[in-house]
């Protein structure tokens, strides 16, 4: 008689769609935090992590050294996001823990949102809609509610990866001139996508729209601050669809309030949820949405499915589908 092996244990940090929960339950002994709107308290996670082999987590959890050390049996940490700045990958690697993310499945959906935020900011959609609802529309007049043109404008993309490239395709439909700045220059993409490379300062000087689509790291912390904002045109709009910490929010507030730049479109914030009394939210030239880059029904399901696949493969002795470390 063969020895029956006990199922691997995993902890899931949020309520998931039922069919994905059922799929995980076919493979694992699953415990989970079942609230939809509230992240698992840190003390609970520190306790739950102790005996599990795998963790299914969100960007709301800080998976730092303390958590990783507490997870004595931990083998796979599956983040339901493409960005993984919430995880101490270096410590995970040192402890032989595979970290996985969810690339590709969210690329087009996030590019849609980035472009929607660009359009909404340029044409003042949320601000003017609020005005209408408050009964403050008044009569049509020549310069009322005027914004910036998108068609034919210059777009500067900072971080030309999967999502950046997907945005280029949308921008080309609007006959925009596209410049990019990225850690690595991609000469093949320049001719393929009809885009030009620029150093960061040069891009900021020329762009009508500067769009951030790079990962957050110690290298990109406050990449856009007072000096960089001062380089931008007075009619320029900054769009952040990547991570809040890339922009110095105090500097952004002052640049917007002093008319140094024309507007900003924000999906992400240094602190999330962004406090409702945050100075940026008092400005009418800020279009603000609550970190909804990947939030379509289809894409969120695909992200959860991919995170589940990473645990299923990674904990069953195979290579995880989309690891960010332990590649060999
Ligand atoms: P990706 O394919 O890895 O692209 C990121 C690009 O940024 C790469 O080309 C990379 O250059 C470049 N880069 C990295 N560090 C840089 C730096 N310091 N300065 C300039 N460029 C730098 O990632 P992706 O799938 O497009 O996603 C990009 C980011 O978007 C994610 O990291 C995530 O934080 C964010 N995101 C946000 C949402 C949302 O809901 N708002 C949704 C999805 C993703 P190399 O080619 O040299 O690596």
Tab-separated table of C-alpha atoms and ligand atoms in Angstrom:
chain	number	residue	atom	x	y	z
A	1	UNK	CA	0.000	0.000	0.000
A	2	UNK	CA	1.388	3.418	-1.009
A	3	UNK	CA	1.789	6.136	1.586
A	4	UNK	CA	-0.987	8.683	1.262
A	5	UNK	CA	0.489	12.190	1.090
A	6	UNK	CA	-1.366	14.974	2.839
A	7	UNK	CA	-2.562	17.824	0.602
A	8	UNK	CA	-0.388	20.927	0.573
A	9	UNK	CA	-1.701	23.843	2.605
A	10	UNK	CA	-2.258	27.288	1.178
A	11	UNK	CA	-3.530	30.584	2.535
A	12	UNK	CA	-5.560	32.973	0.339
A	13	UNK	CA	-5.667	36.596	1.470
A	14	UNK	CA	-9.004	37.630	-0.075
A	15	UNK	CA	-12.369	36.332	-1.236
A	16	UNK	CA	-12.013	34.957	-4.783
A	17	UNK	CA	-14.617	33.976	-7.416
A	18	UNK	CA	-16.201	30.684	-6.276
A	19	UNK	CA	-15.059	28.548	-9.196
A	20	UNK	CA	-11.446	29.578	-8.579
A	21	UNK	CA	-11.823	28.766	-4.879
A	22	UNK	CA	-13.193	25.339	-5.881
A	23	UNK	CA	-10.277	24.730	-8.236
A	24	UNK	CA	-7.800	25.544	-5.476
A	25	UNK	CA	-9.722	23.253	-3.088
A	26	UNK	CA	-9.284	20.331	-5.540
A	27	UNK	CA	-5.516	20.634	-5.094
A	28	UNK	CA	-4.959	22.060	-1.650
A	29	UNK	CA	-6.077	22.291	1.906
A	30	UNK	CA	-7.221	25.931	1.656
A	31	UNK	CA	-7.665	28.487	4.403
A	32	UNK	CA	-8.607	32.034	3.465
A	33	UNK	CA	-9.448	35.528	4.569
A	34	UNK	CA	-13.002	35.840	3.320
A	35	UNK	CA	-13.645	39.586	3.370
A	36	UNK	CA	-13.973	41.236	-0.010
A	37	UNK	CA	-13.166	44.814	0.937
A	38	UNK	CA	-10.746	44.518	3.820
A	39	UNK	CA	-7.193	43.216	3.652
A	40	UNK	CA	-6.202	40.504	6.089
A	41	UNK	CA	-4.794	42.043	9.311
A	42	UNK	CA	-1.044	41.643	9.550
A	43	UNK	CA	-1.227	39.663	12.859
A	44	UNK	CA	-3.633	37.200	11.232
A	45	UNK	CA	-1.343	36.741	8.235
A	46	UNK	CA	1.677	36.258	10.508
A	47	UNK	CA	-0.214	33.470	12.284
A	48	UNK	CA	-1.731	31.868	9.160
A	49	UNK	CA	1.558	31.788	7.257
A	50	UNK	CA	3.257	29.537	9.829
A	51	UNK	CA	2.233	26.134	8.447
A	52	UNK	CA	1.367	26.801	4.789
A	53	UNK	CA	3.279	25.763	1.657
A	54	UNK	CA	1.785	28.438	-0.554
A	55	UNK	CA	0.394	31.957	-0.296
A	56	UNK	CA	-2.106	33.552	-2.703
A	57	UNK	CA	-1.794	37.287	-2.038
A	58	UNK	CA	-2.710	40.761	-3.290
A	59	UNK	CA	-0.782	44.032	-3.567
A	60	UNK	CA	-2.422	45.078	-0.287
A	61	UNK	CA	-0.185	42.652	1.626
A	62	UNK	CA	3.380	43.582	2.445
A	63	UNK	CA	5.251	40.309	2.128
A	64	UNK	CA	8.442	41.345	3.874
A	65	UNK	CA	11.214	39.518	5.673
A	66	UNK	CA	9.148	39.029	8.845
A	67	UNK	CA	6.317	37.299	6.951
A	68	UNK	CA	8.715	35.227	4.832
A	69	UNK	CA	10.668	34.084	7.903
A	70	UNK	CA	7.428	33.182	9.685
A	71	UNK	CA	6.448	31.002	6.719
A	72	UNK	CA	8.739	28.135	7.640
A	73	UNK	CA	7.202	25.795	5.008
A	74	UNK	CA	6.567	28.440	2.366
A	75	UNK	CA	7.543	27.432	-1.175
A	76	UNK	CA	5.452	29.671	-3.455
A	77	UNK	CA	4.104	33.220	-3.058
A	78	UNK	CA	1.618	33.935	-5.859
A	79	UNK	CA	0.838	37.642	-6.211
A	80	UNK	CA	-2.380	38.526	-8.040
A	81	UNK	CA	-0.751	41.452	-9.883
A	82	UNK	CA	1.981	42.048	-12.435
A	83	UNK	CA	3.798	44.497	-10.139
A	84	UNK	CA	5.408	42.844	-7.121
A	85	UNK	CA	6.935	45.753	-5.218
A	86	UNK	CA	4.894	44.574	-2.192
A	87	UNK	CA	7.134	41.489	-1.928
A	88	UNK	CA	10.729	41.260	-0.694
A	89	UNK	CA	11.865	39.127	-3.630
A	90	UNK	CA	15.493	39.118	-2.497
A	91	UNK	CA	14.665	37.507	0.857
A	92	UNK	CA	12.233	35.104	-0.827
A	93	UNK	CA	14.956	33.997	-3.233
A	94	UNK	CA	17.465	33.587	-0.398
A	95	UNK	CA	14.928	31.327	1.328
A	96	UNK	CA	14.240	29.269	-1.802
A	97	UNK	CA	10.712	30.655	-2.164
A	98	UNK	CA	9.333	31.149	-5.676
A	99	UNK	CA	7.535	34.459	-6.208
A	100	UNK	CA	5.078	34.671	-9.095
A	101	UNK	CA	3.085	37.490	-10.691
A	102	UNK	CA	0.362	37.767	-13.369
A	103	UNK	CA	1.879	39.372	-16.493
A	104	UNK	CA	0.294	39.540	-19.970
A	105	UNK	CA	-3.299	38.693	-18.958
A	106	UNK	CA	-3.822	42.291	-17.757
A	107	UNK	CA	-1.827	44.140	-20.413
A	108	UNK	CA	-4.627	45.268	-22.753
A	109	UNK	CA	-7.068	46.065	-19.930
A	110	UNK	CA	-4.506	48.240	-18.151
A	111	UNK	CA	-3.566	49.939	-21.421
A	112	UNK	CA	-7.283	50.706	-21.946
A	113	UNK	CA	-7.450	52.346	-18.508
A	114	UNK	CA	-4.229	54.299	-19.010
A	115	UNK	CA	-5.582	55.683	-22.275
A	116	UNK	CA	-9.031	56.305	-20.760
A	117	UNK	CA	-7.383	58.266	-17.930
A	118	UNK	CA	-5.415	60.271	-20.471
A	119	UNK	CA	-8.603	61.106	-22.378
A	120	UNK	CA	-10.651	61.812	-19.246
A	121	UNK	CA	-7.962	64.181	-17.930
A	122	UNK	CA	-7.509	65.974	-21.243
A	123	UNK	CA	-11.246	66.542	-21.689
A	124	UNK	CA	-12.056	67.069	-17.989
A	125	UNK	CA	-14.647	64.286	-17.932
A	126	UNK	CA	-15.007	63.724	-14.190
A	127	UNK	CA	-14.770	67.421	-13.312
A	128	UNK	CA	-17.392	68.529	-15.855
A	129	UNK	CA	-19.683	65.613	-15.047
A	130	UNK	CA	-19.599	66.647	-11.366
A	131	UNK	CA	-20.416	70.241	-12.398
A	132	UNK	CA	-23.426	69.041	-14.369
A	133	UNK	CA	-24.709	66.908	-11.486
A	134	UNK	CA	-24.398	69.836	-9.061
A	135	UNK	CA	-26.605	71.973	-11.364
A	136	UNK	CA	-23.722	74.358	-12.083
A	137	UNK	CA	-23.599	73.917	-15.841
A	138	UNK	CA	-24.872	77.407	-16.772
A	139	UNK	CA	-25.195	78.281	-20.439
A	140	UNK	CA	-22.968	77.048	-23.264
A	141	UNK	CA	-20.178	79.521	-23.764
A	142	UNK	CA	-17.145	79.605	-26.067
A	143	UNK	CA	-14.324	78.754	-23.664
A	144	UNK	CA	-16.330	76.903	-21.012
A	145	UNK	CA	-15.000	73.475	-19.974
A	146	UNK	CA	-12.250	73.564	-22.580
A	147	UNK	CA	-9.516	70.959	-22.330
A	148	UNK	CA	-6.528	69.726	-24.321
A	149	UNK	CA	-6.472	67.946	-27.665
A	150	UNK	CA	-5.464	64.320	-27.804
A	151	UNK	CA	-5.461	63.749	-31.559
A	152	UNK	CA	-2.021	64.588	-32.942
A	153	UNK	CA	-0.510	65.448	-29.524
A	154	UNK	CA	2.852	64.174	-28.253
A	155	UNK	CA	2.738	61.271	-25.825
A	156	UNK	CA	5.787	60.409	-23.706
A	157	UNK	CA	5.744	56.914	-22.236
A	158	UNK	CA	8.078	56.270	-19.310
A	159	UNK	CA	8.641	52.500	-19.042
A	160	UNK	CA	8.115	50.842	-22.402
A	161	UNK	CA	7.199	47.295	-21.438
A	162	UNK	CA	4.150	45.171	-22.194
A	163	UNK	CA	1.570	47.781	-21.158
A	164	UNK	CA	3.517	50.708	-22.628
A	165	UNK	CA	3.655	48.976	-25.964
A	166	UNK	CA	-0.093	48.251	-25.846
A	167	UNK	CA	-0.726	51.968	-25.194
A	168	UNK	CA	1.342	52.889	-28.266
A	169	UNK	CA	-1.153	51.006	-30.452
A	170	UNK	CA	-4.011	53.067	-29.047
A	171	UNK	CA	-2.034	56.324	-29.385
A	172	UNK	CA	-1.274	55.597	-33.038
A	173	UNK	CA	-5.026	55.477	-33.720
A	174	UNK	CA	-5.069	59.082	-32.520
A	175	UNK	CA	-2.091	59.964	-34.731
A	176	UNK	CA	-0.026	60.894	-31.690
A	177	UNK	CA	3.735	61.344	-31.864
A	178	UNK	CA	5.074	58.870	-29.367
A	179	UNK	CA	8.339	59.237	-27.453
A	180	UNK	CA	9.486	56.743	-24.859
A	181	UNK	CA	12.045	56.529	-22.115
A	182	UNK	CA	12.882	53.176	-20.597
A	183	UNK	CA	15.670	51.576	-18.588
A	184	UNK	CA	16.743	49.704	-21.697
A	185	UNK	CA	16.584	51.323	-25.112
A	186	UNK	CA	14.582	49.136	-27.533
A	187	UNK	CA	15.794	50.020	-31.015
A	188	UNK	CA	13.795	47.228	-32.685
A	189	UNK	CA	10.579	48.661	-31.215
A	190	UNK	CA	11.387	52.146	-32.486
A	191	UNK	CA	10.968	51.192	-36.126
A	192	UNK	CA	8.317	48.524	-35.502
A	193	UNK	CA	6.036	50.876	-33.534
A	194	UNK	CA	7.133	54.174	-35.116
A	195	UNK	CA	8.231	55.737	-31.830
A	196	UNK	CA	11.289	57.737	-30.773
A	197	UNK	CA	13.626	57.326	-27.807
A	198	UNK	CA	14.298	60.254	-25.468
A	199	UNK	CA	16.212	60.769	-22.243
A	200	UNK	CA	13.810	61.400	-19.362
A	201	UNK	CA	14.392	65.180	-19.200
A	202	UNK	CA	13.993	65.534	-22.949
A	203	UNK	CA	10.759	63.499	-22.913
A	204	UNK	CA	9.316	65.621	-20.096
A	205	UNK	CA	10.176	68.819	-21.971
A	206	UNK	CA	8.473	67.690	-25.173
A	207	UNK	CA	5.441	65.654	-24.060
A	208	UNK	CA	1.866	66.926	-23.959
A	209	UNK	CA	1.083	63.777	-21.975
A	210	UNK	CA	3.683	61.999	-19.813
A	211	UNK	CA	2.506	58.503	-18.931
A	212	UNK	CA	4.181	56.408	-16.228
A	213	UNK	CA	4.217	52.661	-16.872
A	214	UNK	CA	7.347	51.433	-15.123
A	215	UNK	CA	7.629	49.238	-12.007
A	216	UNK	CA	8.053	50.781	-8.566
A	217	UNK	CA	11.421	50.114	-6.947
A	218	UNK	CA	14.066	51.985	-4.945
A	219	UNK	CA	15.366	53.097	-8.363
A	220	UNK	CA	12.029	54.611	-9.453
A	221	UNK	CA	10.970	56.059	-6.053
A	222	UNK	CA	9.960	59.712	-6.645
A	223	UNK	CA	11.350	59.576	-10.172
A	224	UNK	CA	8.954	62.435	-10.890
A	225	UNK	CA	9.562	65.238	-8.393
A	226	UNK	CA	9.813	69.047	-8.309
A	227	UNK	CA	12.690	69.242	-10.804
A	228	UNK	CA	11.067	66.888	-13.326
A	229	UNK	CA	7.644	68.579	-13.078
A	230	UNK	CA	9.317	71.950	-13.705
A	231	UNK	CA	10.595	70.615	-17.032
A	232	UNK	CA	7.074	69.865	-18.277
A	233	UNK	CA	5.026	72.204	-20.470
A	234	UNK	CA	2.356	74.380	-18.871
A	235	UNK	CA	-0.314	72.582	-20.905
A	236	UNK	CA	1.058	69.105	-20.105
A	237	UNK	CA	-0.745	66.322	-18.266
A	238	UNK	CA	0.920	63.682	-16.097
A	239	UNK	CA	-0.745	60.252	-16.044
A	240	UNK	CA	0.245	57.680	-13.426
A	241	UNK	CA	-1.097	54.180	-14.079
A	242	UNK	CA	1.782	52.246	-12.498
A	243	UNK	CA	2.491	52.808	-8.775
A	244	UNK	CA	1.997	55.826	-6.515
A	245	UNK	CA	5.510	55.990	-5.084
A	246	UNK	CA	6.989	56.876	-8.482
A	247	UNK	CA	5.603	60.421	-8.096
A	248	UNK	CA	6.400	62.839	-5.262
A	249	UNK	CA	2.787	63.781	-4.480
A	250	UNK	CA	3.689	66.974	-2.579
A	251	UNK	CA	5.655	68.215	-5.577
A	252	UNK	CA	2.779	67.225	-7.890
A	253	UNK	CA	0.273	69.116	-5.750
A	254	UNK	CA	2.376	72.282	-5.909
A	255	UNK	CA	2.996	71.980	-9.661
A	256	UNK	CA	-0.748	71.563	-10.318
A	257	UNK	CA	-1.806	74.246	-7.878
A	258	UNK	CA	0.707	76.763	-9.267
A	259	UNK	CA	-0.225	76.066	-12.892
A	260	UNK	CA	3.231	74.667	-13.714
A	261	UNK	CA	1.474	71.754	-15.420
A	262	UNK	CA	-2.112	71.615	-16.629
A	263	UNK	CA	-3.468	68.442	-15.093
A	264	UNK	CA	-2.928	64.949	-13.778
A	265	UNK	CA	-4.703	61.626	-14.168
A	266	UNK	CA	-4.081	59.258	-11.279
A	267	UNK	CA	-4.972	55.606	-10.806
A	268	UNK	CA	-2.428	54.981	-8.048
A	269	UNK	CA	-1.282	56.777	-4.891
A	270	UNK	CA	1.532	56.686	-2.351
A	271	UNK	CA	-1.033	55.590	0.244
A	272	UNK	CA	-3.974	53.415	-0.843
A	273	UNK	CA	-6.845	53.906	-0.336
A	274	UNK	CA	-5.882	57.545	-0.827
A	275	UNK	CA	-7.223	59.566	2.162
A	276	UNK	CA	-10.246	61.620	1.078
A	277	UNK	CA	-8.659	64.750	2.585
A	278	UNK	CA	-5.519	64.322	0.457
A	279	UNK	CA	-4.533	67.734	-1.017
A	280	UNK	CA	-4.473	66.308	-4.566
A	281	UNK	CA	-8.174	65.461	-4.287
A	282	UNK	CA	-9.019	69.127	-3.632
A	283	UNK	CA	-7.788	70.097	-7.104
A	284	UNK	CA	-10.235	70.246	-10.010
A	285	UNK	CA	-7.431	69.500	-12.494
A	286	UNK	CA	-6.836	66.041	-11.001
A	287	UNK	CA	-8.757	63.114	-12.460
A	288	UNK	CA	-8.608	60.437	-9.784
A	289	UNK	CA	-9.716	56.804	-9.945
A	290	UNK	CA	-9.179	54.034	-7.359
A	291	UNK	CA	-6.450	51.719	-8.738
A	292	UNK	CA	-8.671	50.179	-11.412
A	293	UNK	CA	-6.024	49.571	-14.102
A	294	UNK	CA	-6.713	45.847	-14.468
A	295	UNK	CA	-10.308	45.963	-13.240
A	296	UNK	CA	-12.380	44.308	-15.949
A	297	UNK	CA	-14.387	41.194	-15.042
A	298	UNK	CA	-12.557	39.082	-17.603
A	299	UNK	CA	-9.084	40.262	-16.644
A	300	UNK	CA	-9.499	40.012	-12.877
A	301	UNK	CA	-10.708	36.430	-13.373
A	302	UNK	CA	-7.735	35.694	-15.637
A	303	UNK	CA	-5.353	37.129	-13.034
A	304	UNK	CA	-6.874	34.977	-10.274
A	305	UNK	CA	-6.707	31.914	-12.556
A	306	UNK	CA	-3.048	32.552	-13.365
A	307	UNK	CA	-2.156	33.046	-9.694
A	308	UNK	CA	-3.948	29.733	-8.960
A	309	UNK	CA	-2.043	28.007	-11.800
A	310	UNK	CA	1.221	29.287	-10.332
A	311	UNK	CA	0.417	27.649	-6.991
A	312	UNK	CA	-0.825	24.418	-8.581
A	313	UNK	CA	2.255	24.021	-10.777
A	314	UNK	CA	4.764	25.434	-8.304
A	315	UNK	CA	3.612	23.278	-5.387
A	316	UNK	CA	3.316	20.110	-7.442
A	317	UNK	CA	6.982	19.899	-8.241
A	318	UNK	CA	6.753	21.686	-11.594
A	319	UNK	CA	8.048	25.088	-12.630
A	320	UNK	CA	5.608	27.891	-11.767
A	321	UNK	CA	3.999	29.429	-14.864
A	322	UNK	CA	5.153	33.024	-14.368
A	323	UNK	CA	7.913	33.190	-11.748
A	324	UNK	CA	9.767	36.441	-11.145
A	325	UNK	CA	12.685	34.751	-9.379
A	326	UNK	CA	14.316	31.296	-9.284
A	327	UNK	CA	14.349	31.135	-13.080
A	328	UNK	CA	16.872	28.312	-13.322
B	1	LIG	P1	7.036	45.353	-17.968
B	1	LIG	O1	6.646	44.654	-19.219
B	1	LIG	O2	8.040	44.744	-17.058
B	1	LIG	O3	7.482	46.833	-18.364
B	1	LIG	C1	8.083	47.736	-17.498
B	1	LIG	C2	9.058	48.584	-18.288
B	1	LIG	O4	9.589	49.593	-17.421
B	1	LIG	C3	10.242	47.776	-18.844
B	1	LIG	O5	10.433	48.135	-20.172
B	1	LIG	C4	11.392	48.223	-17.967
B	1	LIG	O6	12.632	48.241	-18.625
B	1	LIG	C5	11.000	49.651	-17.635
B	1	LIG	N1	11.679	50.132	-16.433
B	1	LIG	C6	11.965	49.451	-15.293
B	1	LIG	N2	12.570	50.255	-14.412
B	1	LIG	C7	12.706	51.466	-15.013
B	1	LIG	C8	13.267	52.699	-14.633
B	1	LIG	N3	13.794	52.865	-13.415
B	1	LIG	N4	13.226	53.722	-15.510
B	1	LIG	C9	12.682	53.573	-16.731
B	1	LIG	N5	12.130	52.415	-17.156
B	1	LIG	C10	12.130	51.384	-16.304
B	1	LIG	O7	5.753	45.588	-17.045
B	1	LIG	P2	4.237	45.841	-17.490
B	1	LIG	O8	3.511	44.555	-17.515
B	1	LIG	O9	4.199	46.736	-18.677
B	1	LIG	O10	3.734	46.644	-16.186
B	1	LIG	C11	4.351	47.868	-15.833
B	1	LIG	C12	3.924	48.311	-14.440
B	1	LIG	O11	2.593	48.779	-14.479
B	1	LIG	C13	3.917	47.224	-13.379
B	1	LIG	O12	5.196	47.065	-12.781
B	1	LIG	C14	2.891	47.675	-12.383
B	1	LIG	O13	3.493	48.338	-11.312
B	1	LIG	C15	2.041	48.649	-13.182
B	1	LIG	N6	0.648	48.169	-13.326
B	1	LIG	C16	-0.348	48.903	-12.778
B	1	LIG	C17	-1.652	48.497	-12.925
B	1	LIG	C18	-2.765	49.304	-12.338
B	1	LIG	O14	-3.754	48.737	-11.917
B	1	LIG	N7	-2.667	50.614	-12.349
B	1	LIG	C19	-1.947	47.307	-13.613
B	1	LIG	C20	-0.895	46.584	-14.167
B	1	LIG	C21	0.408	47.031	-14.024
B	1	LIG	P3	13.470	46.909	-18.953
B	1	LIG	O15	13.004	46.512	-20.322
B	1	LIG	O16	14.889	47.317	-18.873
B	1	LIG	O17	13.093	45.879	-17.896
